mmCIF file of C-alpha atoms in Angstrom:
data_model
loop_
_atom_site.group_PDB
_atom_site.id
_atom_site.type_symbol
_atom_site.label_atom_id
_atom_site.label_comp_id
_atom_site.label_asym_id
_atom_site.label_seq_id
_atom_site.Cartn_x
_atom_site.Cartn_y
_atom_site.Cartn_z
ATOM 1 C CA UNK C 1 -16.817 3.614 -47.791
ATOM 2 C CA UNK C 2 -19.955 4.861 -48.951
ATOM 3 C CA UNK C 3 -20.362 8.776 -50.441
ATOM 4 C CA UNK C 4 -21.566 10.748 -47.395
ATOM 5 C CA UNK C 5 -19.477 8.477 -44.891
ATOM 6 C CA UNK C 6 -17.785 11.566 -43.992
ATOM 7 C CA UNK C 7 -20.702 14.094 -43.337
ATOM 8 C CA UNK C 8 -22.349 11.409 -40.983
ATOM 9 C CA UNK C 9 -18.627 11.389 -39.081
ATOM 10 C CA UNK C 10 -19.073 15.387 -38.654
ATOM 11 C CA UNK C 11 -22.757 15.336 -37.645
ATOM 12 C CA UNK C 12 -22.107 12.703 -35.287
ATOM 13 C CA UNK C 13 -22.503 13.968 -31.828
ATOM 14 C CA UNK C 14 -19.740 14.169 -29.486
ATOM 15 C CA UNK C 15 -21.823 12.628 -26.706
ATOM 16 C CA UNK C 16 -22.730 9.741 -28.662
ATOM 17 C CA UNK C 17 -18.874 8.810 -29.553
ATOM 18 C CA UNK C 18 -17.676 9.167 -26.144
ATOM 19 C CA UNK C 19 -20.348 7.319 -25.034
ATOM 20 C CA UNK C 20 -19.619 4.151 -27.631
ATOM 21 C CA UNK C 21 -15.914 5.229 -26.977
ATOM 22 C CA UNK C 22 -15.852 4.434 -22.726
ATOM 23 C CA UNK C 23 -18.867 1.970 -22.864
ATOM 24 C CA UNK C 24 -18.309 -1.714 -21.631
ATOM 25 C CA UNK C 25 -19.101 -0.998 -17.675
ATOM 26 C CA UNK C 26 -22.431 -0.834 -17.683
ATOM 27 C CA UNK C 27 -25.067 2.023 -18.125
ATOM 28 C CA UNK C 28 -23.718 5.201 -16.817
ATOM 29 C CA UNK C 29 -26.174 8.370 -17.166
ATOM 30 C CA UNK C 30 -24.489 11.011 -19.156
ATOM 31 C CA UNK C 31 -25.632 14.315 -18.157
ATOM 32 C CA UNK C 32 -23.885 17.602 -17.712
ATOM 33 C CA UNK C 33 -22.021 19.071 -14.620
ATOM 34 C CA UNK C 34 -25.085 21.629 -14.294
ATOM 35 C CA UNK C 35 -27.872 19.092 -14.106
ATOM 36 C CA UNK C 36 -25.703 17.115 -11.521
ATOM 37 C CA UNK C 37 -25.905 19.942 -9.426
ATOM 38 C CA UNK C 38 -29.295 20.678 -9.546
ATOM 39 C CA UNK C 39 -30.789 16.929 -9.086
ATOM 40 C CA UNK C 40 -29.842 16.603 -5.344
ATOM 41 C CA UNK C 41 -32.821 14.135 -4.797
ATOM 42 C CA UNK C 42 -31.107 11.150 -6.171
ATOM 43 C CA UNK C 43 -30.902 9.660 -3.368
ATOM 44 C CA UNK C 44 -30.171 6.074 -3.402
ATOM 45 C CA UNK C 45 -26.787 4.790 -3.320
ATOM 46 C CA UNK C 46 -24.442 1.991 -3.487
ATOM 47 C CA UNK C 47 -21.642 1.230 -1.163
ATOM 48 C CA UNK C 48 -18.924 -0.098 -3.127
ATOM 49 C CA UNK C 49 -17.500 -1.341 -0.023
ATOM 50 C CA UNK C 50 -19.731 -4.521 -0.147
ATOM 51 C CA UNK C 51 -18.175 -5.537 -3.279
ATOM 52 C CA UNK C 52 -14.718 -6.727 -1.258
ATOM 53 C CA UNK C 53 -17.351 -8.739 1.256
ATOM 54 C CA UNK C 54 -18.967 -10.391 -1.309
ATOM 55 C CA UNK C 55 -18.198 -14.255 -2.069
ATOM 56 C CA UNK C 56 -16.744 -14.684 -5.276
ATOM 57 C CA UNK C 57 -18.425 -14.728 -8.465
ATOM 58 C CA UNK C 58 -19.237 -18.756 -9.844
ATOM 59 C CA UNK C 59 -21.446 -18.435 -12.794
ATOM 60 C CA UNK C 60 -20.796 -16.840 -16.319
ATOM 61 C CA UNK C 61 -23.792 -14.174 -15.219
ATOM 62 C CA UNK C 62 -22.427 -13.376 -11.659
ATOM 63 C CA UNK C 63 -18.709 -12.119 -13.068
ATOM 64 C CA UNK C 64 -20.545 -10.349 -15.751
ATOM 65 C CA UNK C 65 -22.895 -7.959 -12.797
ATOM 66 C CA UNK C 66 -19.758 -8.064 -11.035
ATOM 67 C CA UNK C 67 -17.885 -6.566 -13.787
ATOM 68 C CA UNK C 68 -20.440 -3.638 -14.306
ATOM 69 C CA UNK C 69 -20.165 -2.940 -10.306
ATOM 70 C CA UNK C 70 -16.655 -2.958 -10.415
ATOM 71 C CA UNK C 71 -16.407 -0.517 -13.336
ATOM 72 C CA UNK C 72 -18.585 1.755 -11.334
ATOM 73 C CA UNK C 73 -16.914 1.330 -7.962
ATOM 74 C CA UNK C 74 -12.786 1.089 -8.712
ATOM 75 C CA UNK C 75 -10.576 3.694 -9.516
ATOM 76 C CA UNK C 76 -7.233 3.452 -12.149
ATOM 77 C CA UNK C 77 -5.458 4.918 -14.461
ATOM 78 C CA UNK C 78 -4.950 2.966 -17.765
ATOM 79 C CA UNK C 79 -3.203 2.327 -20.903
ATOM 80 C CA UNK C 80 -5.351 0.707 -23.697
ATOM 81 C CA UNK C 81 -5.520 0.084 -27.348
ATOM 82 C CA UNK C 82 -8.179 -0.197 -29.704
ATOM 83 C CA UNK C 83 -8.221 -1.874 -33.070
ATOM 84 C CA UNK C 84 -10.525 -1.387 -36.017
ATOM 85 C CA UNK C 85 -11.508 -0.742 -39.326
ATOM 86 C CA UNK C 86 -10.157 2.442 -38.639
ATOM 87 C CA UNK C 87 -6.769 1.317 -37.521
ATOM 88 C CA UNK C 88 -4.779 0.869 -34.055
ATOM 89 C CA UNK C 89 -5.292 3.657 -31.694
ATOM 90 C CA UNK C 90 -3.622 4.037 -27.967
ATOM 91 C CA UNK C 91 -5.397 5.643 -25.502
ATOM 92 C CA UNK C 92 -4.786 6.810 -21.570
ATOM 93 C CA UNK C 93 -8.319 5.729 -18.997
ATOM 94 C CA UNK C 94 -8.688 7.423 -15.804
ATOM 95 C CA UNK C 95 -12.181 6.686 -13.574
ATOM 96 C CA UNK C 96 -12.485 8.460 -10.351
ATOM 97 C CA UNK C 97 -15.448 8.762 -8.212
ATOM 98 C CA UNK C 98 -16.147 12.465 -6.490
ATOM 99 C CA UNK C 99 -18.791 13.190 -3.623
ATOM 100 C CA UNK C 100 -20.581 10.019 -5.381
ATOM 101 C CA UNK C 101 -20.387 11.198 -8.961
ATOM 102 C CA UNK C 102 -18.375 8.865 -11.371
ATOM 103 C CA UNK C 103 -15.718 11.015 -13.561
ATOM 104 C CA UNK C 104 -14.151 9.000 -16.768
ATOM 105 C CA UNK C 105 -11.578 10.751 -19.308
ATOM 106 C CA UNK C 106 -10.124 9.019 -22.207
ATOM 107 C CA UNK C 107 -7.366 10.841 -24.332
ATOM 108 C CA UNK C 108 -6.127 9.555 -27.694
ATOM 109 C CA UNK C 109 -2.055 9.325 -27.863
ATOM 110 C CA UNK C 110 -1.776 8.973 -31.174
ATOM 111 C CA UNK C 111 -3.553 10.769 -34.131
ATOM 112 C CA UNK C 112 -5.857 14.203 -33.538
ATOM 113 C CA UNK C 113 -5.470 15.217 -29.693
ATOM 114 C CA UNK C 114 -9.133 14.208 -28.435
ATOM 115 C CA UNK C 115 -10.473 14.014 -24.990
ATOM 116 C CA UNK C 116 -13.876 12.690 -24.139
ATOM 117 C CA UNK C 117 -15.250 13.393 -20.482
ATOM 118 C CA UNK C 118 -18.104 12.741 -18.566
ATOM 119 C CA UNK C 119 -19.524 12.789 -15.495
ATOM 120 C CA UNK C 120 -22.561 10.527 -14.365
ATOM 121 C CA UNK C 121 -24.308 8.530 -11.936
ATOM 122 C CA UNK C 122 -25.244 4.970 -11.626
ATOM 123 C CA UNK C 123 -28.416 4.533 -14.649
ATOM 124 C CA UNK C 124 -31.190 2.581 -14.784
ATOM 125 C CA UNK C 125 -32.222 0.661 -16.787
ATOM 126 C CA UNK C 126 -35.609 2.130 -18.609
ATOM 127 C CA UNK C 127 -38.007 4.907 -17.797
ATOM 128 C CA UNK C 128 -40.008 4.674 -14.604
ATOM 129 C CA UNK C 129 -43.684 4.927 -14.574
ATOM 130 C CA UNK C 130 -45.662 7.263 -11.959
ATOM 131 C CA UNK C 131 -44.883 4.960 -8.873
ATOM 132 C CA UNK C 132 -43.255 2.140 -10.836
ATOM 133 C CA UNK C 133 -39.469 0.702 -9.780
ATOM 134 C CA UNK C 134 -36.993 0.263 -12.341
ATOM 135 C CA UNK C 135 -33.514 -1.564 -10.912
ATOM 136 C CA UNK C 136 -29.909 0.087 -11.358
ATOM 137 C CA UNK C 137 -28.317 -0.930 -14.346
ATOM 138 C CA UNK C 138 -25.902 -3.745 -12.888
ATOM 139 C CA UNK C 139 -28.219 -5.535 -11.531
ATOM 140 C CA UNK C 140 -31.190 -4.757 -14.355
ATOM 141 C CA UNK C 141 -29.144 -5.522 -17.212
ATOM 142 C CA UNK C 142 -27.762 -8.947 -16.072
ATOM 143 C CA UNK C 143 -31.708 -10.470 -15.293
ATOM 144 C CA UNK C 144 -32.717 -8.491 -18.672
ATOM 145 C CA UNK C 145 -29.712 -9.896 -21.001
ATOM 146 C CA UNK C 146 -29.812 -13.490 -19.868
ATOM 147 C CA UNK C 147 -32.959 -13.782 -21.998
ATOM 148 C CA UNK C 148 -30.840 -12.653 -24.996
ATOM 149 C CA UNK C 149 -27.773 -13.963 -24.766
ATOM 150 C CA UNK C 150 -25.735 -17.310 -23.907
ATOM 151 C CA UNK C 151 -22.961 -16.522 -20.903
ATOM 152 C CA UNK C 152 -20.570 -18.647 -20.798
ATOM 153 C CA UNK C 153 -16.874 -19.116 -18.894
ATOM 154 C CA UNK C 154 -14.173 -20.009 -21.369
ATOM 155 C CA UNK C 155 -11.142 -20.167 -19.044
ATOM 156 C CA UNK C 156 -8.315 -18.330 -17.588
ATOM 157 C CA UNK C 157 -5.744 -16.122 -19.475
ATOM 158 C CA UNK C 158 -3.252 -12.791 -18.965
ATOM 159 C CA UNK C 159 -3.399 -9.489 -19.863
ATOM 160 C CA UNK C 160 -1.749 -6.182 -18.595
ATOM 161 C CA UNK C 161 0.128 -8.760 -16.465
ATOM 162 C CA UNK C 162 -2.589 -9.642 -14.466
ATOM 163 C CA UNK C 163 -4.440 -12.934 -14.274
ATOM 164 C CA UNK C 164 -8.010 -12.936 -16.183
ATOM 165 C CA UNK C 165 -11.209 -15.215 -16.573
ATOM 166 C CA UNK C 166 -12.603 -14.724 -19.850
ATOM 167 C CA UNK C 167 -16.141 -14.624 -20.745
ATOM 168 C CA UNK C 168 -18.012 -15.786 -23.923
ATOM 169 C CA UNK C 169 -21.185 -14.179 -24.630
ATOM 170 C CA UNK C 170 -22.592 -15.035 -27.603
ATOM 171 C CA UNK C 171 -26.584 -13.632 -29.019
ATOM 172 C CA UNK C 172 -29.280 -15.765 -29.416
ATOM 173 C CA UNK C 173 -30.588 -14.595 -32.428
ATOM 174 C CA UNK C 174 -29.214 -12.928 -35.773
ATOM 175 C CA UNK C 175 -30.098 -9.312 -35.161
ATOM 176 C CA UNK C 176 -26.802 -8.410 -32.558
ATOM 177 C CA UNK C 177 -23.029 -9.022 -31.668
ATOM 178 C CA UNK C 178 -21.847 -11.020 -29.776
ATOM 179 C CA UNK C 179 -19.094 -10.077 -27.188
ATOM 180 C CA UNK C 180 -16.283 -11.570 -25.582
ATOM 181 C CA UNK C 181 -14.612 -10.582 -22.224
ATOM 182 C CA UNK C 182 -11.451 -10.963 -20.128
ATOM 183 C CA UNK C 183 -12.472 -9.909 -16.544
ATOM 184 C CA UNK C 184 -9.363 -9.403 -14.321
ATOM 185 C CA UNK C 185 -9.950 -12.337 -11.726
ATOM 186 C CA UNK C 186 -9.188 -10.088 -8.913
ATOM 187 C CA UNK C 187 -11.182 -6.739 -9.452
ATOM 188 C CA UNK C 188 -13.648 -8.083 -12.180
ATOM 189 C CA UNK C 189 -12.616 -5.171 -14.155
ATOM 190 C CA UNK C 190 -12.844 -5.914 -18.109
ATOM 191 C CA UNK C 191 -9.319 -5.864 -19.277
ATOM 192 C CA UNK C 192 -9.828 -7.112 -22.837
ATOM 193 C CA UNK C 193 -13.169 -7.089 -24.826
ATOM 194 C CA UNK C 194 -13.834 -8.133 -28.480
ATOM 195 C CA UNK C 195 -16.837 -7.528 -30.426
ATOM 196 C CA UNK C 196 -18.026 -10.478 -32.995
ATOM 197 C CA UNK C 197 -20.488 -9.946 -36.100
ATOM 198 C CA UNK C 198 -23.081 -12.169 -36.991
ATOM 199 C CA UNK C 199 -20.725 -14.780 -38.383
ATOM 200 C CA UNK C 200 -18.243 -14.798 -35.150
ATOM 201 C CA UNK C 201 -15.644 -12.338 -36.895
ATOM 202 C CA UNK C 202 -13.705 -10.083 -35.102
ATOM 203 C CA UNK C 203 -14.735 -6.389 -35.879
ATOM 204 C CA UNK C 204 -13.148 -5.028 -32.897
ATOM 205 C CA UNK C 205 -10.555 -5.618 -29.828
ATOM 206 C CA UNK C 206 -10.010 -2.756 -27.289
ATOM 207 C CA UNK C 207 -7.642 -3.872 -24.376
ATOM 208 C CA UNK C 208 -5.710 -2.849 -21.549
ATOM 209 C CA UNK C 209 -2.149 -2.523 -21.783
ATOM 210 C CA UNK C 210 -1.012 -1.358 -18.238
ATOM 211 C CA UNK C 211 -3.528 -1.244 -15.135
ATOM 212 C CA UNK C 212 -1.998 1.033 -12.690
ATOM 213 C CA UNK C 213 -2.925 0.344 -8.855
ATOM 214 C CA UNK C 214 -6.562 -0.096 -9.016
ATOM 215 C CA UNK C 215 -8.354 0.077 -6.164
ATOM 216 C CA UNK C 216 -12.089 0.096 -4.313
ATOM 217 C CA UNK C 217 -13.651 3.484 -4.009
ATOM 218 C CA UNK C 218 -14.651 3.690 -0.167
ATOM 219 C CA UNK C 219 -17.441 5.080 -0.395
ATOM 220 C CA UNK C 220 -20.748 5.228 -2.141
ATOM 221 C CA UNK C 221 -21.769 5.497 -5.842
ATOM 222 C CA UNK C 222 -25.030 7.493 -6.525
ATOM 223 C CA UNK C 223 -27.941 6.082 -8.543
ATOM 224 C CA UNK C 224 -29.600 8.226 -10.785
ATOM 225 C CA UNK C 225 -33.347 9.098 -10.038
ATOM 226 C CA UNK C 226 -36.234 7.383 -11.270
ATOM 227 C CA UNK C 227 -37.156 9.616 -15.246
ATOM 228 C CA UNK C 228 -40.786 9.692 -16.763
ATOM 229 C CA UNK C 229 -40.403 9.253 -20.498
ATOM 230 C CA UNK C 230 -40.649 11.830 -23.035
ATOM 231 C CA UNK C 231 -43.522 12.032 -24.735
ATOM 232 C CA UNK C 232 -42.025 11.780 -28.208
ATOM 233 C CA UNK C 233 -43.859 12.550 -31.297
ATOM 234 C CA UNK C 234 -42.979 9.161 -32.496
ATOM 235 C CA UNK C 235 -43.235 5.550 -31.930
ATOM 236 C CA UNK C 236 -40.604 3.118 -32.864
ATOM 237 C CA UNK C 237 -42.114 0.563 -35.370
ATOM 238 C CA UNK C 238 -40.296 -2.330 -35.018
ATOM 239 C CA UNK C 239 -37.352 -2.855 -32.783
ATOM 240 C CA UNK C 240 -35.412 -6.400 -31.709
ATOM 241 C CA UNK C 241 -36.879 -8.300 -29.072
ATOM 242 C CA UNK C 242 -35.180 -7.091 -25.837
ATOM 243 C CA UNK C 243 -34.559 -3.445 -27.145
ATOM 244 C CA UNK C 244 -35.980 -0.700 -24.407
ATOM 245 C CA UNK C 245 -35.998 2.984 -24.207
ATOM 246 C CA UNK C 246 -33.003 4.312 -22.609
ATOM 247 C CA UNK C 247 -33.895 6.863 -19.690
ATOM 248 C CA UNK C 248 -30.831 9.111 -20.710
ATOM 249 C CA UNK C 249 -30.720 12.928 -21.197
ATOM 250 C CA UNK C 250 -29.864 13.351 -24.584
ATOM 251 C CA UNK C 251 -29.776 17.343 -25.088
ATOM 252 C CA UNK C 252 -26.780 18.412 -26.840
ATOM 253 C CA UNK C 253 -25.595 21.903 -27.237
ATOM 254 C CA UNK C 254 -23.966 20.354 -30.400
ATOM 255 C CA UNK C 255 -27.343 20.425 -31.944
ATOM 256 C CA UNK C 256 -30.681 22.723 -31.610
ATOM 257 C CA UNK C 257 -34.010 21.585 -30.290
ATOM 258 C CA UNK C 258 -35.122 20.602 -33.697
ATOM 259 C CA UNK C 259 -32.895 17.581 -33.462
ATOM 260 C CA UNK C 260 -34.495 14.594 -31.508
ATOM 261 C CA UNK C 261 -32.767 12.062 -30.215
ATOM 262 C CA UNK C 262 -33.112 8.918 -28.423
ATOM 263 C CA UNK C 263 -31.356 5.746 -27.413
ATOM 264 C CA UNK C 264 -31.964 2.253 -26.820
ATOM 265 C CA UNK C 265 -30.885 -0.729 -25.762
ATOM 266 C CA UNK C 266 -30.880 -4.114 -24.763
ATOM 267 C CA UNK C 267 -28.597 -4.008 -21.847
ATOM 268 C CA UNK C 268 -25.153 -4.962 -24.141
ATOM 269 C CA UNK C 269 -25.634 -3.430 -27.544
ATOM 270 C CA UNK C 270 -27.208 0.188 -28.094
ATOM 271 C CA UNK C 271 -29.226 2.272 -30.699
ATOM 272 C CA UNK C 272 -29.399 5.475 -31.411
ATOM 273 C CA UNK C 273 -31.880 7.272 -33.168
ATOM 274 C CA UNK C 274 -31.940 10.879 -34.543
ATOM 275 C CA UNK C 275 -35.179 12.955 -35.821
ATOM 276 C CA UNK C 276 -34.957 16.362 -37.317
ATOM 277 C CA UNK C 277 -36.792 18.632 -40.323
ATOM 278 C CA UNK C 278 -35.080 18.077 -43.602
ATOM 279 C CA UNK C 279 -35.197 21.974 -43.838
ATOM 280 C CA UNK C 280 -32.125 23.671 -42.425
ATOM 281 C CA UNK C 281 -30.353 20.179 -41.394
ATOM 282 C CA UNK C 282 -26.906 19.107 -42.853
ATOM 283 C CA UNK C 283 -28.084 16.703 -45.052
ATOM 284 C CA UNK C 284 -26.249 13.167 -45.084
ATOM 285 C CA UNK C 285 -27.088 10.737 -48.177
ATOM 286 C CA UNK C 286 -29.891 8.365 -48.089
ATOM 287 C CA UNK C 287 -28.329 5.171 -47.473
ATOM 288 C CA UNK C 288 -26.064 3.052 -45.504
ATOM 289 C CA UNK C 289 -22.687 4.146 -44.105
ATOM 290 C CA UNK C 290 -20.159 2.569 -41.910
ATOM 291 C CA UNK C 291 -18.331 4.383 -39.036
ATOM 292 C CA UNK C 292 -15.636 2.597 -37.943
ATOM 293 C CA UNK C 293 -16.980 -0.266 -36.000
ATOM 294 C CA UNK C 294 -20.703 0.976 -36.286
ATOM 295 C CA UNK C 295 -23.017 1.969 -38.857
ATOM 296 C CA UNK C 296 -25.364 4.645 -39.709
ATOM 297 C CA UNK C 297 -29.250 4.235 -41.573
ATOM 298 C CA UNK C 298 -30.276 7.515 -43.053
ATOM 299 C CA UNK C 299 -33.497 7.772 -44.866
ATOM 300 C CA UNK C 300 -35.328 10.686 -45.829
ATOM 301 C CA UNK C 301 -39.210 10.460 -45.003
ATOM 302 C CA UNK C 302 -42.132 12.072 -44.764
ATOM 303 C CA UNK C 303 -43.710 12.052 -41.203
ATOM 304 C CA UNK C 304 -46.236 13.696 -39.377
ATOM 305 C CA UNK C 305 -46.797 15.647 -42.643
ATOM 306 C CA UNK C 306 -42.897 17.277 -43.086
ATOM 307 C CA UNK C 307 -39.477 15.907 -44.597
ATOM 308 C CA UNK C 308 -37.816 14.432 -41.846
ATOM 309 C CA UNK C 309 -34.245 13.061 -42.019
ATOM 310 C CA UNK C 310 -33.888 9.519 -39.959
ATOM 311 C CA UNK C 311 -30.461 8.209 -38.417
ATOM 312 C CA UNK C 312 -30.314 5.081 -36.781
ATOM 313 C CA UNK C 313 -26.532 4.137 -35.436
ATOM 314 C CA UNK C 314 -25.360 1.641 -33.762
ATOM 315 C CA UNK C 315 -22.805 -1.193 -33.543
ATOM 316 C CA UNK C 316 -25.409 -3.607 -34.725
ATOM 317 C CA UNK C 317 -26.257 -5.633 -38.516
ATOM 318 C CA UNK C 318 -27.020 -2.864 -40.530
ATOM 319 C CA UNK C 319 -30.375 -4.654 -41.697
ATOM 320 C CA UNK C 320 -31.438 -4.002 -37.902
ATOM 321 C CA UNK C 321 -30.888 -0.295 -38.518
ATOM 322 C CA UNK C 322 -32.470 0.012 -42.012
ATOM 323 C CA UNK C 323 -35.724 -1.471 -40.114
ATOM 324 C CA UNK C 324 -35.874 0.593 -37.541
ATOM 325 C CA UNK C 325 -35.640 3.600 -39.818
ATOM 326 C CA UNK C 326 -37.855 2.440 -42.189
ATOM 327 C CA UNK C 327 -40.667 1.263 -39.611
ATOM 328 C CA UNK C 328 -40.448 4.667 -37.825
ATOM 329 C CA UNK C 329 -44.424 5.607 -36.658
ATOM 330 C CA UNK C 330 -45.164 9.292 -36.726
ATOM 331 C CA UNK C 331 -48.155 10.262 -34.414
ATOM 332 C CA UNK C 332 -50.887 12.750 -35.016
ATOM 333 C CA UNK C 333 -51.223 15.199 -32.048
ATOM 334 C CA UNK C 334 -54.829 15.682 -33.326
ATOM 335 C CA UNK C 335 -56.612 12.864 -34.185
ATOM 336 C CA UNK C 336 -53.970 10.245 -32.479
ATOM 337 C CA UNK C 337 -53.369 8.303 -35.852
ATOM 338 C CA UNK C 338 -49.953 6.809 -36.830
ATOM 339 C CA UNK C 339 -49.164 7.266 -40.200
ATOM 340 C CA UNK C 340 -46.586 4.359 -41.525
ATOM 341 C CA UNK C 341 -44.188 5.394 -44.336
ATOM 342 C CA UNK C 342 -42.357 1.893 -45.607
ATOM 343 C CA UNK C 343 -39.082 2.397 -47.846
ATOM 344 C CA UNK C 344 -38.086 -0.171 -49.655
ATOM 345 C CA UNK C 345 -37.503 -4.204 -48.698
ATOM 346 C CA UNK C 346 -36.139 -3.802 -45.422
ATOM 347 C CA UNK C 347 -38.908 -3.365 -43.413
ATOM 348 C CA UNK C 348 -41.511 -5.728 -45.992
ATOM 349 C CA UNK C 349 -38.704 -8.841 -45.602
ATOM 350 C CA UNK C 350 -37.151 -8.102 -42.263
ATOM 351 C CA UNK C 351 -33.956 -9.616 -40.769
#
């Protein structure tokens, strides 16, 4: 493991490891209990009710929207385990869906005692413009990813004792993982999922153990409203083809206002980014580290005319990181120029 492995692990926000801890089910906004409250116009909604009258699901694509509905519309209580470079961990799931709102908890059961919580609504999937319509995740990510990816059905299996179709779904390009699936044939849940690096290795394998008693929520889900993007001081450089800006509220009481950050996506695998003065921040070494499954960029760089520290995470090649770091775009507020600061071959060769 690199030198500074461990700093990044500590800096790391808590919202950004629950989030890569429960994701798999789609695009769930991850906001606070307070903003919740206060956003009553969201006012679209699903009625997960309509999943148990629709026909069921034939192609690779249709069980893969199906399973991002279904993890937004069923409620369980689970036993899982995850499996690493860090090791074999157990875990206990609950999701449960209140007034609308989805609720997810995942406890570790062995190791440090951590919980990760969260509350959300349905997401969508990139900012809205004035007047523009952007669709709910489900349905957005499976048109967006088919352009990206190859689905594919690869048969039936077993797992957690129920009876599973298993999906194959494999990049088109070099610069993400691939994923494979085990949807349980009767819920559409994902039971079993396995991430692959470029050359098809397993890197890793978080499954189900026990499935207790799922069943439809009867009732509706609520979308998130439509969100204006930020108007960042930055513009991302160079990002893979299919990557968009995720229309998430990334505020953190973990870190001050100095700290930017942003995420993005292309419907399966995720990017984050991080922006703050050198000057007072906890310095991590220039470099590349790895964090368990993911990785970390961190360069040090001069933009918009100050020291600025760069992390780019993710559970992507690491070469996709280090160019998205190193093609960072800084704008000037006054005369509306982008500077360009290059580090080394990254961004000259590209992946």
């Amino acid at each position: 493991m690199r030198a500074g492995s461990l700093l990044v692990r500590k800096w790391a926000t808590r919202r950004w490891l629950a989030a890569a801890l429960l994701a798999g089910g789609g695009l769930v906004m991850t906001v606070d209990a307070p903003a919740l409250a206060a956003d009553s116009e969201a006012g679209e909604r699903f009625d997960c009710r309509e999943l148990a009258d629709r026909a069921p699901p034939e192609s690779a694509l249709d069980w893969f929207e199906r399973s991002l509905w279904a993890s937004h519309c069923y409620v369980f209580q689970a036993r899982a385990v995850r499996i690493g470079y860090d090791g074999i961990r157990t875990l206990a799931l609950s999701h449960h869906v209140e007034d609308g709102v989805e609720r997810e908890a995942a406890s570790f059961l062995d190791g440090p005692p951590v919980v990760f919580e969260r509350r959300g609504r349905i997401g969508r999937l990139s900012w809205a413009e004035k007047g523009g319509e952007v669709p709910a995740s489900p349905a957005g990510i499976a048109a967006h990813l088919d352009g990206y990816y190859r689905l594919q059905l690869g048969g039936e299996g077993r797992i957690a004792s129920r009876r599973t179709v298993r999906l194959d779904i494999e990049p088109l390009d070099s610069l993400r993982f691939g994923h494979r699936l085990w949807l349980d044939a009767a819920t559409a849940l994902p039971l079993k999922q396995m991430l692959l690096d470029e050359a098809g290795r397993v890197i890793e394998t978080f499954q189900f153990t026990e499935l207790d008693r799922p069943r439809l929520h009867e009732g509706h889900v609520v979308l998130d409203r439509y969100r204006e993007a930020p108007d960042d001081p930055w513009v991302i450089g160079w990002l893979p083809e299919g990557f968009v800006p995720q229309p998430v509220d990334t505020r953190s009481s973990q870190h001050g206002d100095a700290v930017k950050h942003r995420l993005y996506s292309d419907g399966l695998s995720t990017l984050s980014l991080f922006v703050e003065p050198i000057e007072g921040a906890d310095l991590l070494a220039p470099g590349m580290h790895r964090l368990g499954v993911s990785h970390a960029a961190v360069r040090h760089r001069e933009l918009g005319g100050r020291p600025m520290q760069v992390v780019v995470m993710g559970e992507l090649p690491p070469r996709v990181l280090l160019r998205v770091a190193d093609t960072l775009e800084w704008r000037d507020e006054d005369a509306a120029v982008s500077s360009v600061i290059h580090d080394g071959d990254a961004a000259e060769g590209g992946p």
